[in-house]
Coordinates of C-alpha atoms in Angstrom, one line a residue:
M1 CA -7.4 8.6 -47.9
L2 CA -6.9 11.5 -45.5
Q3 CA -4.8 14.1 -47.3
K4 CA -4.9 17.2 -45.1
I5 CA -5.6 18.0 -41.4
S6 CA -6.4 21.6 -40.6
F7 CA -6.8 22.8 -37.0
A8 CA -7.2 25.9 -34.9
N9 CA -7.2 26.6 -31.2
Y10 CA -5.3 23.4 -30.6
K11 CA -2.6 23.1 -28.0
L12 CA 0.0 25.8 -28.8
F13 CA -1.7 26.6 -32.1
K14 CA -4.1 29.5 -31.8
D15 CA -4.6 30.3 -35.5
W16 CA -5.6 28.0 -38.4
Q17 CA -2.8 25.6 -39.5
E18 CA -2.7 23.0 -42.3
L19 CA -0.8 19.7 -42.2
E20 CA -0.6 18.0 -45.6
L21 CA 0.2 14.3 -45.5
R22 CA 2.4 13.2 -48.3
P23 CA 4.2 9.8 -48.6
V24 CA 6.9 11.3 -46.4
T25 CA 6.1 14.3 -44.2
V26 CA 8.7 15.7 -41.8
L27 CA 8.4 17.9 -38.7
I28 CA 11.4 19.9 -37.5
G29 CA 11.7 22.6 -34.8
K30 CA 13.0 23.4 -31.4
N31 CA 11.9 21.8 -28.2
S32 CA 8.5 22.8 -26.8
S33 CA 7.3 24.2 -30.1
G34 CA 4.4 21.8 -30.6
K35 CA 5.9 19.1 -32.8
S36 CA 4.7 16.2 -30.6
A37 CA 1.2 17.7 -30.4
I38 CA 1.0 17.6 -34.2
A39 CA 2.4 14.1 -34.4
K40 CA -0.2 12.8 -31.9
L41 CA -3.2 14.6 -33.6
P42 CA -3.8 12.0 -36.3
T43 CA -4.2 9.3 -33.6
L44 CA -7.0 11.3 -32.0
I45 CA -8.7 11.8 -35.4
S46 CA -8.3 8.2 -36.4
Q47 CA -10.1 7.1 -33.2
S48 CA -12.9 9.7 -33.6
L49 CA -13.5 8.7 -37.2
Q50 CA -14.1 5.1 -36.2
G51 CA -17.3 6.2 -34.4
T52 CA -16.9 3.8 -31.5
S53 CA -16.9 6.3 -28.6
D54 CA -19.7 8.3 -27.1
E55 CA -17.2 11.2 -26.6
P56 CA -16.2 13.4 -29.6
V57 CA -12.5 12.8 -28.8
N58 CA -10.6 10.4 -26.6
L59 CA -7.6 11.7 -24.7
I60 CA -5.8 8.4 -24.8
N61 CA -5.8 6.5 -28.1
E62 CA -4.0 3.1 -28.1
G63 CA -1.7 4.3 -25.4
V64 CA -1.0 7.7 -27.0
E65 CA -2.0 10.3 -24.4
I66 CA -2.8 13.7 -25.7
G67 CA -4.1 15.3 -22.5
A68 CA -5.7 14.7 -19.1
E69 CA -8.9 16.6 -19.7
F70 CA -10.5 18.3 -22.7
R71 CA -9.1 21.8 -22.0
D72 CA -5.6 20.4 -22.4
L73 CA -6.4 20.2 -26.1
V74 CA -7.5 23.9 -26.3
Y75 CA -5.2 26.8 -26.8
G76 CA -4.5 28.4 -23.4
R77 CA -6.4 25.6 -21.7
N78 CA -9.4 27.9 -22.0
L79 CA -12.5 26.2 -20.5
T80 CA -14.8 28.0 -23.0
G81 CA -12.4 27.6 -26.0
V82 CA -13.5 25.8 -29.2
L83 CA -11.3 23.2 -30.8
E84 CA -11.7 23.4 -34.6
L85 CA -10.7 20.6 -36.9
K86 CA -11.0 20.1 -40.6
M87 CA -10.1 16.9 -42.5
T88 CA -9.7 16.8 -46.2
G89 CA -9.7 13.5 -48.1
D90 CA -10.0 12.2 -51.7
K91 CA -13.8 12.7 -51.8
H92 CA -14.8 14.3 -48.5
E93 CA -14.1 17.3 -46.4
M94 CA -15.3 17.3 -42.8
Q95 CA -15.3 20.1 -40.3
V96 CA -15.8 19.5 -36.6
N97 CA -15.9 22.1 -33.8
I98 CA -15.8 20.8 -30.2
A99 CA -16.4 22.7 -27.0
S100 CA -17.2 22.0 -23.4
G101 CA -19.0 24.0 -20.7
V102 CA -17.5 26.4 -18.2
R103 CA -17.1 23.7 -15.5
T104 CA -14.2 21.2 -15.6
Q105 CA -16.6 18.3 -15.3
D106 CA -18.6 19.4 -18.4
A107 CA -18.2 16.8 -21.2
P108 CA -17.1 18.1 -24.6
Q109 CA -19.7 18.3 -27.3
I110 CA -19.7 18.7 -31.0
V111 CA -21.2 22.2 -31.6
H112 CA -20.6 22.4 -35.3
W113 CA -20.3 19.5 -37.9
K114 CA -20.3 19.6 -41.7
L115 CA -19.5 17.0 -44.3
E116 CA -19.0 18.0 -47.9
S117 CA -18.8 15.3 -50.6
Q118 CA -19.7 14.6 -54.1
S119 CA -23.1 13.6 -52.8
G120 CA -23.7 17.1 -51.4
T121 CA -23.5 18.7 -47.9
I122 CA -24.7 17.3 -44.6
E123 CA -24.7 19.5 -41.5
K124 CA -25.4 18.9 -37.9
T125 CA -29.0 19.2 -36.8
S126 CA -30.1 20.4 -33.4
N127 CA -29.6 17.7 -30.7
Q128 CA -27.8 15.5 -33.2
V129 CA -26.3 12.4 -31.5
F130 CA -22.7 11.5 -32.4
K131 CA -20.3 8.7 -31.8
G132 CA -16.9 10.2 -32.1
F133 CA -17.2 12.3 -35.3
I134 CA -19.9 10.1 -36.8
P135 CA -23.5 11.4 -36.6
Q136 CA -26.1 8.7 -35.8
G137 CA -29.3 8.3 -37.8
H138 CA -28.0 8.5 -41.4
D139 CA -28.5 5.0 -42.9
G140 CA -27.6 3.3 -39.7
Q141 CA -24.5 4.8 -38.3
K142 CA -22.7 6.7 -41.0
P143 CA -23.8 9.1 -43.8
K144 CA -24.4 7.5 -47.1
G145 CA -21.1 6.8 -49.0
F146 CA -19.1 7.8 -46.0
K147 CA -15.6 6.1 -46.2
F148 CA -13.5 8.7 -44.3
N149 CA -10.9 7.0 -42.3
I150 CA -7.2 7.0 -41.4
K151 CA -5.1 4.2 -39.9
T152 CA -2.3 5.2 -37.6
D153 CA 0.6 3.4 -35.9
Y154 CA 2.4 5.8 -33.5
I155 CA 5.9 5.0 -32.2
G156 CA 7.0 7.3 -29.5
P157 CA 10.5 8.7 -28.9
I158 CA 11.4 6.3 -26.1
R159 CA 11.1 2.6 -27.1
K160 CA 10.9 -0.3 -24.6
S161 CA 14.1 -1.9 -23.7
P162 CA 14.3 -5.6 -24.8
E163 CA 13.7 -8.4 -22.3
R164 CA 16.5 -10.9 -21.8
I165 CA 14.1 -13.8 -22.1
N166 CA 10.7 -13.5 -23.9
E167 CA 7.5 -15.5 -23.5
P168 CA 6.0 -16.6 -26.8
Q169 CA 2.8 -14.9 -28.0
T170 CA 1.6 -17.0 -30.9
N171 CA -2.2 -16.5 -30.6
R172 CA -2.2 -12.7 -30.8
K173 CA -2.5 -11.0 -34.2
I174 CA -0.2 -8.0 -34.2
E175 CA -1.2 -5.2 -36.5
K176 CA 0.7 -2.3 -34.9
I177 CA 4.1 -1.9 -33.4
G178 CA 2.7 0.4 -30.7
I179 CA 3.7 3.5 -28.8
D180 CA 6.8 1.9 -27.1
G181 CA 7.6 -0.6 -29.9
A182 CA 7.1 -3.6 -27.6
N183 CA 5.2 -5.5 -30.3
A184 CA 8.3 -5.8 -32.4
Y185 CA 9.6 -8.7 -30.4
P186 CA 6.6 -11.1 -30.5
L187 CA 6.1 -10.1 -34.2
L188 CA 9.6 -11.2 -35.0
Y189 CA 9.1 -14.4 -33.1
Q190 CA 5.9 -15.2 -34.9
D191 CA 7.6 -14.6 -38.2
D192 CA 10.6 -16.7 -37.3
L193 CA 8.2 -19.7 -36.7
K194 CA 7.2 -19.5 -40.4
T195 CA 9.1 -21.5 -43.0
D196 CA 9.9 -18.3 -45.0
G197 CA 10.6 -15.9 -42.1
Q198 CA 10.6 -13.0 -44.5
L199 CA 10.3 -10.2 -41.9
V200 CA 13.2 -11.5 -39.8
R201 CA 15.4 -11.8 -42.9
Q202 CA 14.6 -8.3 -44.0
V203 CA 15.4 -6.8 -40.6
D204 CA 18.5 -8.9 -40.4
A205 CA 19.7 -7.7 -43.8
W206 CA 19.1 -4.1 -43.0
Y207 CA 21.1 -4.3 -39.8
K208 CA 24.0 -6.1 -41.5
K209 CA 24.1 -3.4 -44.2
N210 CA 24.0 -0.5 -41.9
F211 CA 25.8 -1.7 -38.7
E212 CA 29.1 -3.2 -40.1
G213 CA 27.8 -6.7 -40.5
W214 CA 25.9 -7.0 -37.2
G215 CA 22.6 -8.7 -37.8
I216 CA 19.4 -9.8 -35.9
R217 CA 18.5 -13.3 -34.9
V218 CA 15.6 -14.9 -33.0
N219 CA 17.1 -17.7 -30.8
R220 CA 14.5 -20.4 -29.9
D221 CA 17.0 -22.8 -28.3
R222 CA 15.2 -22.3 -24.9
A223 CA 11.7 -23.1 -26.4
P224 CA 9.0 -22.2 -25.6
Y225 CA 11.0 -19.0 -24.6
Y226 CA 13.1 -17.1 -26.9
E227 CA 15.8 -14.4 -27.1
V228 CA 16.5 -11.7 -29.6
E229 CA 20.2 -11.5 -30.4
L230 CA 22.7 -9.4 -32.2
T231 CA 24.9 -11.5 -34.4
W232 CA 28.2 -11.1 -36.3
K233 CA 28.8 -13.8 -38.9
D234 CA 28.7 -17.1 -37.1
E235 CA 31.2 -16.1 -34.5
L236 CA 29.3 -13.8 -32.1
K237 CA 25.8 -13.9 -30.6
I238 CA 24.9 -11.3 -28.0
N239 CA 21.5 -10.8 -26.3
L240 CA 20.1 -7.5 -27.5
R241 CA 19.7 -6.4 -23.9
D242 CA 23.5 -6.4 -23.5
V243 CA 24.3 -4.0 -26.4
G244 CA 24.0 -0.3 -26.7
E245 CA 20.7 1.5 -26.7
G246 CA 20.9 2.5 -30.3
M247 CA 20.6 -1.1 -31.6
S248 CA 17.5 -1.9 -29.5
Q249 CA 15.8 1.5 -29.8
V250 CA 15.9 1.3 -33.6
L251 CA 14.6 -2.3 -33.8
P252 CA 10.9 -1.5 -33.5
I253 CA 11.3 1.2 -36.2
V254 CA 13.0 -1.1 -38.7
T255 CA 10.5 -3.9 -38.0
R256 CA 7.6 -1.5 -38.5
A257 CA 9.1 -0.4 -41.9
F258 CA 9.2 -3.9 -43.2
M259 CA 5.9 -5.0 -41.6
P260 CA 3.1 -5.0 -44.2
A261 CA 0.9 -2.0 -44.2
D262 CA -1.9 -0.5 -46.3
K263 CA -0.8 2.3 -48.5
D264 CA -2.9 4.8 -46.5
T265 CA -1.6 3.7 -43.1
L266 CA 0.1 6.7 -41.5
I267 CA 3.2 5.5 -39.6
I268 CA 4.1 8.2 -37.1
I269 CA 7.6 8.1 -35.5
E270 CA 9.0 10.6 -33.1
Q271 CA 12.8 10.9 -33.1
P272 CA 13.6 7.7 -35.0
E273 CA 17.3 8.6 -34.8
L274 CA 17.4 8.5 -31.0
H275 CA 20.7 6.9 -29.6
L276 CA 21.9 6.2 -33.1
H277 CA 25.3 7.4 -34.5
P278 CA 24.6 10.2 -37.1
A279 CA 26.0 7.9 -39.8
A280 CA 22.8 5.8 -39.5
H281 CA 20.3 8.6 -39.7
G282 CA 20.5 8.8 -43.4
S283 CA 20.0 5.1 -43.7
L284 CA 16.7 5.4 -41.8
A285 CA 15.5 8.1 -44.1
Q286 CA 16.3 5.9 -47.1
L287 CA 14.4 3.0 -45.5
F288 CA 11.3 5.2 -45.0
V289 CA 11.4 6.4 -48.6
E290 CA 11.8 2.9 -50.0
Q291 CA 8.8 1.6 -48.0
A292 CA 6.6 4.6 -48.7
L293 CA 7.3 4.4 -52.5
G294 CA 6.5 0.7 -52.4
G295 CA 3.0 1.5 -51.0
N296 CA 3.9 0.1 -47.6
G297 CA 2.4 3.0 -45.6
R298 CA 3.0 6.8 -45.4
Y299 CA 5.3 8.4 -42.9
L300 CA 5.0 11.4 -40.5
I301 CA 8.4 11.9 -38.9
E302 CA 9.3 14.2 -36.1
T303 CA 13.1 14.6 -36.0
H304 CA 16.0 16.6 -34.7
S305 CA 18.4 15.0 -37.2
K306 CA 20.1 17.1 -39.8
N307 CA 21.4 14.0 -41.6
L308 CA 18.0 12.5 -41.9
V309 CA 16.6 15.6 -43.6
L310 CA 19.7 16.0 -45.8
R311 CA 19.3 12.4 -47.0
L312 CA 15.7 13.0 -47.9
R313 CA 16.7 16.1 -49.9
R314 CA 19.5 14.1 -51.6
L315 CA 17.0 11.4 -52.6
V316 CA 14.9 14.1 -54.3
A317 CA 18.0 15.4 -56.2
E318 CA 18.9 11.8 -57.2
Q319 CA 15.3 11.4 -58.6
V320 CA 14.5 8.6 -56.2
L321 CA 11.8 10.7 -54.5
S322 CA 9.8 13.3 -56.4
P323 CA 9.3 16.8 -54.8
D324 CA 5.6 16.2 -54.5
Q325 CA 6.2 13.1 -52.4
L326 CA 8.1 15.0 -49.6
L327 CA 7.0 17.9 -47.4
I328 CA 9.0 19.4 -44.5
Y329 CA 7.3 21.5 -41.8
Y330 CA 9.1 23.9 -39.5
V331 CA 7.2 24.1 -36.2
D332 CA 7.9 27.6 -34.8
F333 CA 6.9 29.1 -31.5
D334 CA 6.4 32.8 -31.7
I335 CA 7.5 34.4 -28.4
E336 CA 5.8 37.7 -29.2
N337 CA 2.2 36.3 -29.7
G338 CA 2.7 33.2 -27.6
S339 CA 1.5 30.7 -30.2
S340 CA 3.1 28.3 -32.6
E341 CA 2.7 27.9 -36.4
L342 CA 3.4 25.4 -39.1
R343 CA 5.7 26.7 -41.9
R344 CA 5.9 24.7 -45.1
I345 CA 9.3 24.0 -46.6
E346 CA 9.0 22.8 -50.2
V347 CA 11.8 20.9 -51.8
D348 CA 12.4 21.3 -55.5
R349 CA 13.8 18.7 -58.0
T350 CA 17.4 19.7 -57.1
G351 CA 16.9 19.0 -53.4
S352 CA 16.9 22.8 -52.7
V353 CA 14.4 24.3 -50.3
D354 CA 12.3 27.4 -50.9
Y355 CA 12.7 28.5 -47.3
W356 CA 14.9 27.6 -44.3
P357 CA 14.6 28.9 -40.7
E358 CA 17.5 30.6 -39.2
H359 CA 19.7 28.7 -36.7
V360 CA 18.2 25.4 -37.4
F361 CA 20.7 22.6 -38.1
S362 CA 23.4 25.2 -38.3
E363 CA 24.8 24.3 -34.9
S364 CA 27.9 22.6 -36.2
L365 CA 28.9 25.5 -38.3
D366 CA 28.2 28.0 -35.5
E367 CA 30.3 26.0 -33.1
A368 CA 33.1 25.7 -35.6
I369 CA 33.1 29.4 -36.1
A370 CA 33.1 30.0 -32.4
L371 CA 35.9 27.6 -31.9
R372 CA 38.1 29.2 -34.6
T373 CA 37.3 32.7 -33.1
A374 CA 38.5 31.5 -29.7
Q375 CA 41.6 30.0 -31.2
L376 CA 42.4 33.3 -33.0
N377 CA 41.9 35.2 -29.8
L378 CA 44.3 33.0 -28.0
E379 CA 46.9 33.3 -30.8
G380 CA 46.5 37.1 -30.5
D381 CA 47.0 37.1 -26.7
A382 CA 50.2 34.9 -27.1
R383 CA 51.7 37.6 -29.3

């Protein structure tokens, strides 16, 4: 299981940074600080560790685009810059340095590679051939005892709007929700065809609990086509396309949460709270924690939601989540040196934090103070 990702000279991050992956890991920070770059990095590493590509890194991995050319990955887009990565797992630590030539058409190459494990240390030899991050020629394709891997399912900040009428997809095995969440709909349909329909029931129950009794239903009355509907008791049935964005934007996320996953699968979600009323943000945090603690994947969450973070801290204080199962990172862009950094925020057993950045999630208080100041000024003028 991949536990830590360290990197330097990556995107906005000039100096070495470390991202530890706990059952629930959260990224917060202002816009254009580099949060999305970090959220996408595990998808690149996952593909490279599979050893299926002749290139060290792919710029598009299962729809997740991380750049148009290699220099887009390097700090300052420097043609001669070296991207440095280090991956730490249960039994292995691998370091990979990647560089390209001075011309834009030069392909990136692994210039340094080292694997440290209980079996010893293996380093790159001259003219070593690689597929992804995997050196060729060691007992076939991988070094002996090599089991370094990470599974990812990345869901982006903008999910696909639902179709009014859907065509059935019964012959396709769905293992990931995907970048735009589009796989949620055929997955629910396939589940609804089963006699137990457990996934549909779980999603429906979560909706009813958190959205004032409104549930989710797969309507197959127009077979072979189907609709996904929002329902209220037995009285109202509304096509999901005809309701607010929040109800449809959150469906892929809730479906992914209840969808079976290996305990080491990293589910990456950017802005899960998008279009939702703040009251539902905490409910999403609760859902992520329940699934992670149940061994149904790990979560890397990029969020702008104060309520989501507060619920996570509350769950620690309530002893539902232990402090070592949660880690918050503040992604900060330093305008003086022109680079970003990851700052760890540890949560103790009371839900308190050891550090908190200024003017982050304090906007409500700041506005309330400004409003009251303006009111007092008006009252003074009236006198």
